Amino acid sequence: MRRAPVVAAATLLVLGSCGGSGGTTRSGADPSARSSAATTSLGAGHVVTMPGTTPTTTTTRTTPTTTTPTTTTTPSSAPITTTPSAATTGGSLGPAGPTGRRFVIGRSVQGRPIEAIERGSPGGTVVLVIGVIHGDEPAGGAVTDTLERRTLPQGIDLWLVPSMNPDGQAAHRRTNADLVDLNRNFPRRWAPLDRPGEPEYAGPSAASEPETKAVVALISLVRPSLVVWYHQDLNRIAPAVGRAGAVRRAYAALTGLPVLPVTGGTYTGTASSWAQAEVRGSVSFIVELGPTLSAEEADRHAAAVLAVAGA
Ligand SMILES: [Zn+2]
């Protein structure tokens, strides 16, 4: 597995967003409000420009902290500092707790924070799990909850995004608050698709949505070797060729899901295919859970993520 550079979280800056925790839609919001958000630094040597500023992720050696680029910190001891502006905008989540370091990687259309949690071994094999992308398919959140508490094997740098679509989840709706299907909005093979109100509306342009931008920035920064995205409720994992196929089959065998094609949609701008193309040599795949997920099943899926992480 490819190793990512050490991401030593010393600083978290999330500067202003829509100025509210809800109720603001794109059409009603001042576009400049979101464009002021946000610069997030994930520590030594890593500064990522977050949604609304520029569409590209930049990695620089400039860091606003006293941490040197060579500093390696552990999750339990990472000194997370915030600027007054971050503190006053409520953008920071404070010091690491027992379940890991928490970051706000962006804000939804309605201003809800999109959180990421890092656990395990910075510098190890980077694994990213996205619990929820379609707001009416929330079961994967139980898997990220489990992974937030579970004992991790050595050498895994685990990143969890419990939900990249908090607005959709709050509304029990597939799309985000702009009615965009985030899983058609990613910047690989993006194409116009559907219209607002239709299930696969791809948005006005690639990565037009703040939720997409946040996850694009995170993946571009931490460069995961493995990304798992949870959906419902087709109860399967789609086949693939090569190592990607082997990893999918291994995960399926561990969880009891069948390996079967997923058909019937138009698959432009999908998140998983973007992620796998973005990080050379990586594997990114979708797990279609069933209609429900028991605690035992969530635990089995969490164990499967960790088992295939080293495959
Ligand atoms: Zn889905």
XYZ file of C-alpha atoms and ligand atoms in Angstrom:
312
model
C 0.000 0.000 0.000
C 1.118 3.503 -0.685
C 2.110 5.559 2.268
C 0.936 9.079 2.661
C 2.975 11.885 4.077
C 2.603 12.384 7.756
C -0.337 14.607 8.448
C 0.390 16.008 11.837
C -2.647 17.877 12.917
C -1.402 20.854 14.790
C -3.787 23.455 13.555
C -7.348 23.621 12.512
C -8.699 26.706 10.919
C -12.159 26.948 9.579
C -13.029 30.499 8.814
C -16.528 31.826 8.461
C -19.170 30.284 6.348
C -22.797 31.036 5.902
C -23.015 32.406 9.361
C -25.767 30.094 10.402
C -26.366 26.501 11.121
C -29.266 26.042 8.845
C -31.939 27.444 6.676
C -29.717 29.149 4.168
C -30.032 27.858 0.691
C -27.807 28.646 -2.196
C -30.426 30.717 -3.918
C -30.971 32.779 -0.811
C -27.394 33.106 0.256
C -24.867 35.678 -0.628
C -22.407 33.670 -2.711
C -19.568 35.636 -1.230
C -20.476 34.328 2.192
C -19.500 30.853 1.239
C -16.514 32.025 -0.729
C -14.994 33.286 2.468
C -14.842 29.755 3.772
C -12.375 28.420 4.490
C -8.783 27.589 4.937
C -8.229 24.414 6.806
C -4.790 23.461 7.863
C -4.301 19.851 8.702
C -0.989 20.529 10.292
C 2.641 20.658 9.511
C 3.233 21.612 5.941
C -0.293 20.950 4.810
C -2.608 23.764 4.047
C -5.642 23.094 1.994
C -7.849 25.739 0.542
C -11.376 24.706 1.199
C -14.565 25.209 -0.754
C -15.399 28.509 -2.246
C -11.972 30.009 -2.506
C -10.257 28.214 -5.318
C -11.218 24.896 -6.811
C -7.768 23.461 -6.410
C -6.059 21.964 -3.447
C -2.703 23.341 -2.610
C -0.078 21.835 -0.419
C 2.432 24.285 0.840
C 5.192 24.433 3.357
C 3.659 27.483 4.888
C 2.065 26.834 8.177
C 0.661 29.355 10.583
C 1.824 27.423 13.590
C 5.076 26.950 15.376
C 5.066 23.304 14.434
C 7.907 22.467 12.124
C 7.239 20.465 8.980
C 9.084 17.498 10.419
C 7.111 17.305 13.614
C 5.248 14.086 14.102
C 2.509 14.038 16.637
C 0.306 11.330 17.939
C -3.439 11.657 18.057
C -3.462 11.827 21.805
C -0.832 14.493 22.087
C -1.445 16.615 19.036
C -1.565 20.213 20.122
C -4.510 21.582 18.251
C -4.574 25.322 18.276
C -7.107 27.611 16.820
C -7.055 31.204 15.843
C -9.511 33.600 17.430
C -11.336 33.827 14.145
C -11.772 30.092 13.996
C -12.938 30.020 17.562
C -15.438 32.795 17.054
C -16.928 31.174 14.001
C -17.334 27.936 15.829
C -15.284 26.199 13.209
C -13.011 24.190 15.394
C -13.769 21.075 17.262
C -11.040 21.469 19.811
C -8.445 19.063 21.096
C -8.355 15.429 20.300
C -10.589 13.276 22.381
C -10.161 9.591 23.032
C -11.778 8.783 19.716
C -9.370 10.746 17.585
C -8.648 14.129 16.103
C -11.646 15.896 14.706
C -11.706 18.401 11.896
C -14.272 20.433 10.076
C -13.341 19.972 6.429
C -16.098 22.144 5.039
C -19.677 23.257 5.397
C -22.801 22.141 3.639
C -24.992 24.410 1.556
C -27.011 25.135 4.693
C -23.907 25.688 6.786
C -23.717 22.407 8.645
C -20.190 21.260 9.429
C -18.769 18.347 7.503
C -16.594 16.549 9.983
C -13.613 14.295 9.574
C -11.996 12.228 12.288
C -8.477 10.873 12.115
C -7.479 7.894 14.211
C -4.586 5.501 14.406
C -1.122 5.954 13.001
C -0.347 9.135 11.067
C 2.112 8.165 8.348
C 0.577 4.720 8.036
C -1.667 3.322 5.361
C -4.347 5.928 4.800
C -7.877 4.561 4.803
C -10.911 6.807 4.348
C -14.485 5.806 5.088
C -17.428 7.952 3.991
C -20.432 6.878 6.029
C -23.147 8.813 4.226
C -23.229 10.528 0.847
C -26.897 10.065 -0.026
C -28.926 11.591 2.766
C -31.642 8.961 2.686
C -29.079 6.151 2.964
C -27.756 6.664 6.493
C -26.828 3.128 7.571
C -23.116 3.563 6.854
C -23.008 6.063 9.686
C -23.187 3.106 12.053
C -20.025 1.723 10.464
C -18.121 4.967 10.949
C -19.454 5.158 14.512
C -18.052 1.699 15.136
C -14.738 2.582 13.534
C -14.536 5.627 15.760
C -14.356 3.403 18.830
C -12.811 0.195 17.608
C -9.238 -0.806 18.402
C -7.187 -0.305 15.265
C -4.372 -2.461 13.950
C -0.948 -0.870 13.864
C -0.034 1.111 10.794
C -3.497 2.308 9.782
C -4.091 6.039 9.436
C -7.871 5.958 9.519
C -9.969 8.881 8.361
C -13.705 8.896 8.908
C -16.273 11.225 7.390
C -19.496 10.139 9.082
C -21.601 12.172 6.661
C -20.628 14.305 3.692
C -24.284 15.248 3.174
C -25.618 16.503 6.500
C -28.309 18.641 4.854
C -29.660 15.712 2.888
C -29.515 13.540 5.961
C -31.445 16.095 8.013
C -34.103 16.192 5.310
C -34.066 12.414 4.686
C -33.325 13.255 1.085
C -30.840 11.742 -1.347
C -29.486 15.052 -2.594
C -27.918 18.029 -0.872
C -29.858 21.229 -0.224
C -29.227 22.339 -3.806
C -30.978 19.129 -4.881
C -27.707 17.894 -6.334
C -26.838 14.203 -6.260
C -23.359 14.483 -4.734
C -22.490 11.128 -6.235
C -22.829 12.657 -9.710
C -21.024 15.900 -8.869
C -17.398 14.764 -8.661
C -14.869 16.090 -11.149
C -14.153 12.971 -13.171
C -16.257 12.293 -16.226
C -18.727 14.810 -14.911
C -21.576 15.525 -17.311
C -24.840 17.398 -17.075
C -27.477 14.995 -15.871
C -31.075 15.358 -14.778
C -32.663 18.522 -13.435
C -33.202 19.773 -9.893
C -35.736 17.519 -8.259
C -34.654 14.496 -10.260
C -32.631 11.858 -8.444
C -29.382 12.078 -10.363
C -29.177 15.830 -10.891
C -25.439 16.377 -11.341
C -25.380 20.080 -10.507
C -24.440 23.001 -12.729
C -20.787 21.994 -13.019
C -18.239 19.525 -11.709
C -17.664 19.886 -7.973
C -20.119 22.769 -7.835
C -21.256 21.778 -4.355
C -19.470 22.655 -1.117
C -19.863 19.091 0.141
C -18.100 17.763 -2.946
C -15.365 20.365 -2.644
C -14.730 19.424 0.981
C -14.253 15.748 0.210
C -12.212 16.446 -2.916
C -9.909 18.603 -0.816
C -9.597 16.002 1.929
C -8.783 13.174 -0.473
C -6.352 15.335 -2.402
C -4.607 16.101 0.872
C -4.482 12.769 2.686
C -4.343 10.585 -0.465
C -5.984 7.438 0.835
C -4.931 4.019 -0.392
C -8.426 2.779 0.279
C -11.744 4.611 0.250
C -15.038 2.942 1.160
C -18.352 4.681 0.451
C -21.573 3.392 1.971
C -24.912 3.376 0.204
C -28.239 1.571 0.500
C -30.036 -0.554 -0.173
C -29.057 -2.728 -3.103
C -27.313 -5.178 -0.775
C -24.283 -5.887 -2.931
C -20.814 -4.873 -4.020
C -20.217 -4.334 -7.709
C -17.440 -6.379 -9.299
C -14.219 -4.881 -10.642
C -11.058 -6.145 -12.259
C -7.512 -6.390 -10.945
C -6.602 -5.510 -7.394
C -9.728 -3.417 -7.032
C -11.752 -6.515 -7.801
C -9.770 -8.626 -5.340
C -10.281 -6.098 -2.551
C -14.010 -5.940 -3.275
C -14.307 -9.738 -3.267
C -12.413 -9.952 0.008
C -14.685 -7.356 1.596
C -17.759 -9.115 0.249
C -16.616 -12.458 1.631
C -16.017 -10.938 5.055
C -19.447 -9.316 5.211
C -21.583 -11.819 3.361
C -22.587 -9.393 0.630
C -22.849 -10.810 -2.876
C -20.685 -9.423 -5.680
C -23.196 -8.338 -8.280
C -23.366 -5.566 -10.856
C -25.085 -2.296 -10.028
C -27.068 -1.088 -13.004
C -29.865 1.224 -13.883
C -28.252 4.584 -13.235
C -26.060 6.954 -15.194
C -22.653 6.898 -13.600
C -20.965 10.149 -14.533
C -19.193 12.232 -11.921
C -19.259 9.505 -9.289
C -17.321 9.971 -6.095
C -15.736 6.558 -5.898
C -14.370 6.537 -9.437
C -12.985 10.041 -8.956
C -11.195 9.006 -5.770
C -9.613 5.926 -7.292
C -8.419 7.885 -10.310
C -7.136 10.721 -8.158
C -4.788 8.593 -6.060
C -2.669 6.351 -8.240
C -2.684 2.756 -7.076
C -5.569 3.261 -4.707
C -8.762 1.288 -4.409
C -12.108 3.013 -3.914
C -15.411 1.209 -3.885
C -19.049 1.412 -2.918
C -20.703 -0.882 -0.429
C -24.434 -1.144 -1.004
C -25.837 -2.126 2.360
C -29.310 -3.517 2.797
C -32.349 -1.597 4.054
C -31.207 -1.904 7.654
C -27.929 -2.578 9.438
C -27.759 -4.235 12.830
C -25.049 -3.433 15.342
C -23.489 -6.815 14.627
C -23.476 -6.107 10.920
C -21.969 -2.661 11.459
C -19.211 -4.267 13.463
C -18.615 -6.841 10.727
C -18.332 -4.090 8.120
C -15.958 -2.111 10.311
C -13.778 -5.175 10.734
C -13.862 -5.785 6.988
C -12.642 -2.252 6.240
C -9.652 -2.786 8.495
C -9.010 -6.271 7.137
C -8.878 -5.197 3.493
C -6.916 -2.047 4.314
C -3.739 -4.089 4.257
C -4.672 -6.162 1.217
Zn -26.677 5.820 -2.751
